[in-house]
mmCIF file of C-alpha atoms in Angstrom:
data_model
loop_
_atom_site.group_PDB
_atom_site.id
_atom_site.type_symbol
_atom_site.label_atom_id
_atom_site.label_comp_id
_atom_site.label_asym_id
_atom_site.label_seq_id
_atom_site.Cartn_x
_atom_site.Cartn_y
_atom_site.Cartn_z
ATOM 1 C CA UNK A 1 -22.023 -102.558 99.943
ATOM 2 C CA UNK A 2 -23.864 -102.292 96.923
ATOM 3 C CA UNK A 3 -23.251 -99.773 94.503
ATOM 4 C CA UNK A 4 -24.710 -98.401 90.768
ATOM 5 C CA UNK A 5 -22.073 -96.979 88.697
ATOM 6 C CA UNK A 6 -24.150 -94.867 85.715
ATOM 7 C CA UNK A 7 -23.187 -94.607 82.425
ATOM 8 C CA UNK A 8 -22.372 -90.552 80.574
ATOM 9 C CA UNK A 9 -23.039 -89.679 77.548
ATOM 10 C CA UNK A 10 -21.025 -86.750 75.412
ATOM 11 C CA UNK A 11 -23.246 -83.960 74.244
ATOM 12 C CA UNK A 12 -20.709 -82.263 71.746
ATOM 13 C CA UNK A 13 -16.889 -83.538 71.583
ATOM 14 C CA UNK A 14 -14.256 -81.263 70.138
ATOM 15 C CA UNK A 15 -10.514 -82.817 69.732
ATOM 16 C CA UNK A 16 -8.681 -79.667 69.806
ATOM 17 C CA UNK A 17 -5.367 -80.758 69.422
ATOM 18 C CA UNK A 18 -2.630 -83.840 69.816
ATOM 19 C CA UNK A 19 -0.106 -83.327 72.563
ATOM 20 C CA UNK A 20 3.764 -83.716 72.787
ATOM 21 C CA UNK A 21 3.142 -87.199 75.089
ATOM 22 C CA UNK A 22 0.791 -88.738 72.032
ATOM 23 C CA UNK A 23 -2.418 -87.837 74.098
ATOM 24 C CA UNK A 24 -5.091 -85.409 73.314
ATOM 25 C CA UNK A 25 -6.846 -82.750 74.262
ATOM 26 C CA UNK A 26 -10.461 -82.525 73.895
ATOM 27 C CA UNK A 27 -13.321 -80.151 74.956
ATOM 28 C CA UNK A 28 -16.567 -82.040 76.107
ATOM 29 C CA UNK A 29 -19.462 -81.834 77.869
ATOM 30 C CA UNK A 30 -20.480 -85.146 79.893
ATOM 31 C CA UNK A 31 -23.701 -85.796 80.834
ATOM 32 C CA UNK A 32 -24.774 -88.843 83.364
ATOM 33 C CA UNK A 33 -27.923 -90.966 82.932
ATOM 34 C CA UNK A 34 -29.874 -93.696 84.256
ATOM 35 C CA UNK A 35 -28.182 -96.843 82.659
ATOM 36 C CA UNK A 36 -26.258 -98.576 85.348
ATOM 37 C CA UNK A 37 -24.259 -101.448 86.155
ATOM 38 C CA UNK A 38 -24.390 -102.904 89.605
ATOM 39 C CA UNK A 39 -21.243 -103.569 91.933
ATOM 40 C CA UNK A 40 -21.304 -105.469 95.188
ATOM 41 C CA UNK A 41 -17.930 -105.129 97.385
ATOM 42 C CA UNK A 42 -17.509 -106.642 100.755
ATOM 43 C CA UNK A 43 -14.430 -107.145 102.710
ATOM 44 C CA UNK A 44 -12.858 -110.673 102.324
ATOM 45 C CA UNK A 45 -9.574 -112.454 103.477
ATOM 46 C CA UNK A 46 -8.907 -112.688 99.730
ATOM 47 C CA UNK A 47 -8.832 -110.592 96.536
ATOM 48 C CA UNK A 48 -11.795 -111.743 93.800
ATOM 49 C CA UNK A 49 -13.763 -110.438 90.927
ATOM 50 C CA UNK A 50 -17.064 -112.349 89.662
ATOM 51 C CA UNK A 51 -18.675 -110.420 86.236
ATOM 52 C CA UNK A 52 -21.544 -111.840 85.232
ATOM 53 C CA UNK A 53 -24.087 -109.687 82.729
ATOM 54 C CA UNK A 54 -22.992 -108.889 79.130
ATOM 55 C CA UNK A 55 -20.410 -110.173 78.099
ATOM 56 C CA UNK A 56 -16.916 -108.484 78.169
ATOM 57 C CA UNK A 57 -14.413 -108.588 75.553
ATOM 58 C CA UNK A 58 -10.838 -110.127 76.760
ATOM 59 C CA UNK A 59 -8.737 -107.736 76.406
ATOM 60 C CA UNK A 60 -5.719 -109.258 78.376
ATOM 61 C CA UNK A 61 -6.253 -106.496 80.932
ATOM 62 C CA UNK A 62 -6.861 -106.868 84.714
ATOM 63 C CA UNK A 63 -10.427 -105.380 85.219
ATOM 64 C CA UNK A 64 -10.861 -101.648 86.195
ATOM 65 C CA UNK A 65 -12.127 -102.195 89.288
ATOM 66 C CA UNK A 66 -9.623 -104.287 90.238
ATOM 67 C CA UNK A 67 -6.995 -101.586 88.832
ATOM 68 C CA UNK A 68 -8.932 -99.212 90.948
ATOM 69 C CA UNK A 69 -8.835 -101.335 94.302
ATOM 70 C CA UNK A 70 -4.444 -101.942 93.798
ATOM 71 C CA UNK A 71 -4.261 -98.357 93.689
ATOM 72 C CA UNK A 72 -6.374 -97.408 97.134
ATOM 73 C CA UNK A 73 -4.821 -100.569 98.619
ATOM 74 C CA UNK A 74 -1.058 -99.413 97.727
ATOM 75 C CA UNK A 75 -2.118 -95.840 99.236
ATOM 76 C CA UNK A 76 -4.155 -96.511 102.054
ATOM 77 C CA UNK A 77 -3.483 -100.650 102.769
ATOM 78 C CA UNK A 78 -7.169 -101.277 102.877
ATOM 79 C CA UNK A 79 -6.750 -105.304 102.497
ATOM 80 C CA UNK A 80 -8.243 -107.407 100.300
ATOM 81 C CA UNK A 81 -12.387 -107.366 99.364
ATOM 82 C CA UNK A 82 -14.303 -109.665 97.676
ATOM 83 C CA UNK A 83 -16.167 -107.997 93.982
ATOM 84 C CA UNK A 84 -19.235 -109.277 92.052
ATOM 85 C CA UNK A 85 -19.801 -106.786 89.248
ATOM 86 C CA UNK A 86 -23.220 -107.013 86.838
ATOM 87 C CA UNK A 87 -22.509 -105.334 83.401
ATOM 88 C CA UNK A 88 -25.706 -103.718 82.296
ATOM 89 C CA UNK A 89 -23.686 -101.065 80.143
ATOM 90 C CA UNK A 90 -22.626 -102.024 76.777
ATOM 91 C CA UNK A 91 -18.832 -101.711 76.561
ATOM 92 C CA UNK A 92 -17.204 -100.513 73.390
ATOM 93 C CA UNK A 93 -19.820 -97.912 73.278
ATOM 94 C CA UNK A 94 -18.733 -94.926 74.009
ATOM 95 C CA UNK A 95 -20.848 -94.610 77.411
ATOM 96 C CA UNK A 96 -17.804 -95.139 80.148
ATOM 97 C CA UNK A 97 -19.398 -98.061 81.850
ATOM 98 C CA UNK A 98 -15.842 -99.387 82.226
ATOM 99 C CA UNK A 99 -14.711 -95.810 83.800
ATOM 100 C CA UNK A 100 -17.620 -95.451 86.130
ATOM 101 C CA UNK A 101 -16.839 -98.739 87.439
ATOM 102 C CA UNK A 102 -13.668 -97.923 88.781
ATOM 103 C CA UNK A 103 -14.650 -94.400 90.293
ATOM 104 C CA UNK A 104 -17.500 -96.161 91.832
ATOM 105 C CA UNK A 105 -15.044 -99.138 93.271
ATOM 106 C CA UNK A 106 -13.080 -96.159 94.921
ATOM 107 C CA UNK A 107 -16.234 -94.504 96.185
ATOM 108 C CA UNK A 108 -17.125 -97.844 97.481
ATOM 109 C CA UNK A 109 -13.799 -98.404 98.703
ATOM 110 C CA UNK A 110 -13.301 -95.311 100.749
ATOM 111 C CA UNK A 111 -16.525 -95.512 102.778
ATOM 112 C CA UNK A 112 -15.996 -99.120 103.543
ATOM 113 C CA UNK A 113 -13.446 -98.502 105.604
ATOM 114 C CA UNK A 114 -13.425 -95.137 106.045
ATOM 115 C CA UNK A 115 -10.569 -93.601 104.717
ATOM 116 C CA UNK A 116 -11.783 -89.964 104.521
ATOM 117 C CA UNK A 117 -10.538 -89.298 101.501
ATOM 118 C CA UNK A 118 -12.413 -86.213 99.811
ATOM 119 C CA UNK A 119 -13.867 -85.838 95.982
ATOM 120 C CA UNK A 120 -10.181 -84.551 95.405
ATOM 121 C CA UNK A 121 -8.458 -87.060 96.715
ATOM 122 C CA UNK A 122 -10.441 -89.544 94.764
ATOM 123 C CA UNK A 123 -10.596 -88.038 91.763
ATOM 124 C CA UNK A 124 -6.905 -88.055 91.368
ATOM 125 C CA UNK A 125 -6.844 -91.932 91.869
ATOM 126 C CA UNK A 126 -9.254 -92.407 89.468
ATOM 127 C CA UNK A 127 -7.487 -89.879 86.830
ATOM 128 C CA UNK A 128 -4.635 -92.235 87.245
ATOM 129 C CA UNK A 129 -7.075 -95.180 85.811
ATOM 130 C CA UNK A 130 -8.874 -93.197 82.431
ATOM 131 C CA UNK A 131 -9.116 -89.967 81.182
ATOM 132 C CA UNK A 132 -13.138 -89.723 81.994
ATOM 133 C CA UNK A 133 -12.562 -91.975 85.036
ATOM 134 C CA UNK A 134 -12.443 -88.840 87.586
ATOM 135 C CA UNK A 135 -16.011 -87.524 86.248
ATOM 136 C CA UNK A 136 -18.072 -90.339 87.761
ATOM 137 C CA UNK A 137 -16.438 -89.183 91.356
ATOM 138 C CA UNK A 138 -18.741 -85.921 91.698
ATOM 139 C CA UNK A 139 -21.267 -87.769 88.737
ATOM 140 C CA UNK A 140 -22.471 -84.458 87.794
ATOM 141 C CA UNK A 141 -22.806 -82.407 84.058
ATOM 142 C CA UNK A 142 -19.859 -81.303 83.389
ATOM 143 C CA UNK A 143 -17.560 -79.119 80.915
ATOM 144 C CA UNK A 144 -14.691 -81.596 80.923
ATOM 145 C CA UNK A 145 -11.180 -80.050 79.102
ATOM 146 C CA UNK A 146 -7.474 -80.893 78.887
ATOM 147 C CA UNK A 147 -7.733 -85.098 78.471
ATOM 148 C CA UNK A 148 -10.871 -85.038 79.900
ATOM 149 C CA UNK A 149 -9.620 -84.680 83.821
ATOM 150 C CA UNK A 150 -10.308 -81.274 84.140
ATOM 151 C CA UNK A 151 -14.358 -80.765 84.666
ATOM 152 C CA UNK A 152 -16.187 -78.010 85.250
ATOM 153 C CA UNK A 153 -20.051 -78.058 86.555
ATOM 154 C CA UNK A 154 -22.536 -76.738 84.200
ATOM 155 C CA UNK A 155 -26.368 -76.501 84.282
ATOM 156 C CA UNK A 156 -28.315 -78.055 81.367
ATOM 157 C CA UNK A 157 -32.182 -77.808 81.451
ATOM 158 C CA UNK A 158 -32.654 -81.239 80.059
ATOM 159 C CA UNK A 159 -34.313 -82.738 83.284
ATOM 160 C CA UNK A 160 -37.261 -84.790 82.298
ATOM 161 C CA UNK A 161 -36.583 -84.841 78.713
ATOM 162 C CA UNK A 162 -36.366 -88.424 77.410
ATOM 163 C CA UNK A 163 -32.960 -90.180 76.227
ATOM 164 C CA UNK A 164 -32.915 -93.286 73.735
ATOM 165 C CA UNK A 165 -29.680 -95.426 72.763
ATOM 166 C CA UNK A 166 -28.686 -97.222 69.901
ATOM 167 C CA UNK A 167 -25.711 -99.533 70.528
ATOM 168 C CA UNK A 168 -25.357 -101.817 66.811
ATOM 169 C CA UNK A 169 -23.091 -104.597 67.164
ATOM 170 C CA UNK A 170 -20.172 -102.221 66.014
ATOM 171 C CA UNK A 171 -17.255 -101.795 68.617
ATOM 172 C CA UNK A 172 -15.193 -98.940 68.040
ATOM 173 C CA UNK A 173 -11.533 -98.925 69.835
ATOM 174 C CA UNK A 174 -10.828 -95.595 71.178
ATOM 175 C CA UNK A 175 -7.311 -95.918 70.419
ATOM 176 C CA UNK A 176 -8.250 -96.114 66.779
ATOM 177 C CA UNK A 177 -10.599 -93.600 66.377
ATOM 178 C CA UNK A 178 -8.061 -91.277 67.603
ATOM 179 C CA UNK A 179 -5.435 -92.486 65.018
ATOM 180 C CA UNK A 180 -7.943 -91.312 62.261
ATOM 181 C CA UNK A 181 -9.006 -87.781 63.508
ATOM 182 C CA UNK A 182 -7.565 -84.279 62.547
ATOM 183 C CA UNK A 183 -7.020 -82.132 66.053
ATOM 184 C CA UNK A 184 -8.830 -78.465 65.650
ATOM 185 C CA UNK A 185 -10.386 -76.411 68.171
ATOM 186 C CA UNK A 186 -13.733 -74.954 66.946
ATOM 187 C CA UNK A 187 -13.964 -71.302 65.849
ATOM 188 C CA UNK A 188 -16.540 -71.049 68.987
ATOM 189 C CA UNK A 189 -15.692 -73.410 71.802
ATOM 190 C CA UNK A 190 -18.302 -75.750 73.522
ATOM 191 C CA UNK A 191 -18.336 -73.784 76.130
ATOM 192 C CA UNK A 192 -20.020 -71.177 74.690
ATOM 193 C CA UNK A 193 -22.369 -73.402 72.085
ATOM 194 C CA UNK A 194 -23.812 -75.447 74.475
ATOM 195 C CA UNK A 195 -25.225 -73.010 76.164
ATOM 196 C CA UNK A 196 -27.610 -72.438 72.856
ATOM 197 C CA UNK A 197 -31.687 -74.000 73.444
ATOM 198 C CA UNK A 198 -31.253 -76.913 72.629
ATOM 199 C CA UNK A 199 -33.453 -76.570 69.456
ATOM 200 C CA UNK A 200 -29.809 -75.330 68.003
ATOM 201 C CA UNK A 201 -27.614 -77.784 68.973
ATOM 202 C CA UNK A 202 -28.107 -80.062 65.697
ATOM 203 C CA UNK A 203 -26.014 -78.301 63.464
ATOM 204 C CA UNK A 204 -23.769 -76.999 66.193
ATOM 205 C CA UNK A 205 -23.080 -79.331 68.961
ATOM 206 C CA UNK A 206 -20.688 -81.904 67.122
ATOM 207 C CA UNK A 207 -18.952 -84.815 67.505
ATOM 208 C CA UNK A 208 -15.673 -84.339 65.889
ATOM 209 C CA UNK A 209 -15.418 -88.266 65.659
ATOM 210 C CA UNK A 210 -18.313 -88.736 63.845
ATOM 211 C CA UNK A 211 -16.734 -88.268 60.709
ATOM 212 C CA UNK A 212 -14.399 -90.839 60.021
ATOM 213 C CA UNK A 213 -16.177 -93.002 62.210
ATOM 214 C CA UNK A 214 -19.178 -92.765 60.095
ATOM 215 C CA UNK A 215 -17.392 -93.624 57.010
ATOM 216 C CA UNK A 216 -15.803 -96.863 58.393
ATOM 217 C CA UNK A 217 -19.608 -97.780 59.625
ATOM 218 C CA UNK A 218 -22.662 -96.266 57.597
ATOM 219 C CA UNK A 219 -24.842 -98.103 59.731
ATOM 220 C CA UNK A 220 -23.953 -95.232 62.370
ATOM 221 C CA UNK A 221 -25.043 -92.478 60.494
ATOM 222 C CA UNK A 222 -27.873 -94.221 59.295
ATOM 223 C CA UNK A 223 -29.249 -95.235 62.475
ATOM 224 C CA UNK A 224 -28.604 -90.966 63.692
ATOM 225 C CA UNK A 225 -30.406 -89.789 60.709
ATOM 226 C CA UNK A 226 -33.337 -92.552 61.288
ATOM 227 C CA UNK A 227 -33.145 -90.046 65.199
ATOM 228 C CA UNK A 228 -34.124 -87.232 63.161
ATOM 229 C CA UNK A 229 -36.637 -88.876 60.759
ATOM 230 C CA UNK A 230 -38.210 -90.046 64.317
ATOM 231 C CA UNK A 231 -38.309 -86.713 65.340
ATOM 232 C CA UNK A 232 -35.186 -86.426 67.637
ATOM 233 C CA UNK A 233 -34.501 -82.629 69.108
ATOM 234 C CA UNK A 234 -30.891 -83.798 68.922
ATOM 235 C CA UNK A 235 -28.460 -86.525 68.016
ATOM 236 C CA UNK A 236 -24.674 -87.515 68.423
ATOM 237 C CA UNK A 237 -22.375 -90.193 69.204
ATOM 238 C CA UNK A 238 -21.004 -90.700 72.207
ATOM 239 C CA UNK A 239 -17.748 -90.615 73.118
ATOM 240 C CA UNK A 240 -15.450 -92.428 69.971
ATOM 241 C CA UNK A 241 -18.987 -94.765 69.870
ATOM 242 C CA UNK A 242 -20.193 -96.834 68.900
ATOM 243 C CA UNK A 243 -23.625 -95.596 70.796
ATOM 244 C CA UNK A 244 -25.790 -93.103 69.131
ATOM 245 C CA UNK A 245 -28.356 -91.183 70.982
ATOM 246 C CA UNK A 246 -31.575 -89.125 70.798
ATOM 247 C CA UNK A 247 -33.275 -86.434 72.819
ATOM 248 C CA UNK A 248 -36.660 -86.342 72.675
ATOM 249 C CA UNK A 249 -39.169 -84.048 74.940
ATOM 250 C CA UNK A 250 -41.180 -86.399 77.245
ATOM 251 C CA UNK A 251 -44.128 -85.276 75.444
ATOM 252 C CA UNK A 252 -42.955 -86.889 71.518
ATOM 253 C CA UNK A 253 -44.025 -89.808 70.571
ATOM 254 C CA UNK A 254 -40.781 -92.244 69.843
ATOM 255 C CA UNK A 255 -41.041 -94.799 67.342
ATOM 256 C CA UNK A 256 -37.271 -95.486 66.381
ATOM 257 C CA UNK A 257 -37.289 -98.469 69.001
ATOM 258 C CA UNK A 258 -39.136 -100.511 66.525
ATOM 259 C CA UNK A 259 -36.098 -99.934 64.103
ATOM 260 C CA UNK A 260 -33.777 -100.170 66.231
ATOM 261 C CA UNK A 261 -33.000 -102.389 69.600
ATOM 262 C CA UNK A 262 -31.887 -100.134 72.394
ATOM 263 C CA UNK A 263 -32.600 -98.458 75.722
ATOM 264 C CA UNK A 264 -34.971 -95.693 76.977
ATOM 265 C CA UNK A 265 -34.652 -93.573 79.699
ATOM 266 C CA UNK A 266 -35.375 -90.367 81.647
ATOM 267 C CA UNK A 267 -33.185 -87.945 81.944
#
């Protein structure tokens, strides 16, 4: 089976507050788009992973997809499969290619051999594997609250409009970026703001990251202000970066690309 796990992006991202257990809470909206990575599973007398693509940074961890195959397997005894993964999505950047990965792995896994489970089911295997893991399960816009595991569907009229990505060679661990923040919920949530044209989401729609980050890498805020200068609608960081993005109607012209290597898409 072949399979396309899609990057997100985060439109707005609100840490409201650090929890008891060290983790925190965060208000969100995720957003999925047309970058994708491609993932081939077939059923095999023996367990294997091939990556070829970019590049991925050792990180003395056993792959998410394998992570994600152990834990249907120890549920479900599926047996082993053979994996060739193609990493199209930037890691360290704030777009979840790592995540969607693994919820597309389980996807993948339960209608290979038909296990039945539903969204539910496999959204609480992925939760198990990254807090933004269980999005890419239903792979729809979504409010997402508490760690990022609890999602709620929303409708944003951006279909059609045109998405660009900057990705510098910065890598930004989300572990750090969340030593450096200062937890506070927003006097109006997300929830409510996002629901604004989004004509009013520059000033509005913010990335509570963005601030430290952009002190411990100029080049970030340089490369969202050369967004507006092109004529963005809107522009943020994703996630704890290190992408930055742009909205544009599919009507602007976009010359930022000539700045700037990156990706442009549809969304």
């Amino acid at each position: 089976m072949l399979l396309y796990p899609n990057a997100k992006i985060n439109i707005g991202l609100n840490i409201v507050r650090k929890r008891p257990d060290g983790y925190h809470e965060i208000s969100t909206v995720m957003y999925p788009i047309a970058l994708r990575d491609e993932l081939e599973i077939t059923k095999s007398r023996e367990l294997s992973l091939t990556i070829d693509g970019i590049p991925l940074a050792d990180d003395g961890k056993e792959n998410l997809v394998v992570r994600a195959w152990r834990l249907v397997n120890e549920k479900y005894g599926i047996g082993n499969v053979s994996m060739r993964l193609k990493k199209n999505i930037p890691s360290g950047a704030g777009l979840g290619g790592g995540s969607s990965d693994a919820a597309f792995t389980i996807r993948g896994l339960n209608d290979i051999f038909n296990i039945g489970m539903s969204d539910g089911d496999m959204e609480s295997i992925a939760s198990r594997l990254g807090a933004d893991c269980a999005f890419f399960i239903k792979n729809s816009p979504a409010i997402c609250t508490g760690i990022g595991e609890i999602m709620k569907t929303i409708d944003l009229p951006l279909e059609g409009m045109l998405l660009v990505l900057v990705k510098p060679d910065i890598s930004v661990p989300t572990p750090e970026a969340y030593r450096s923040c200062i937890p506070k919920p927003w006097d109006t949530p997300l929830s409510q703001i996002i629901k604004l044209p989004i004509t009013n989401w520059k000033n509005d729609v913010r990335n509570d990251f963005e601030t430290h980050i952009f002190d411990k890498h100029p080049l970030l805020k340089t490369i969202k202000d050369d967004f507006y200068a092109d004529g963005a609608i809107y522009s943020a960081m994703s996630g704890s970066g290190s992408t930055i993005f742009g909205i544009y109607s599919n009507k602007q012209e976009i010359n930022i690309l000539s700045k700037h290597n990156g990706y442009k898409l549809t969304l």
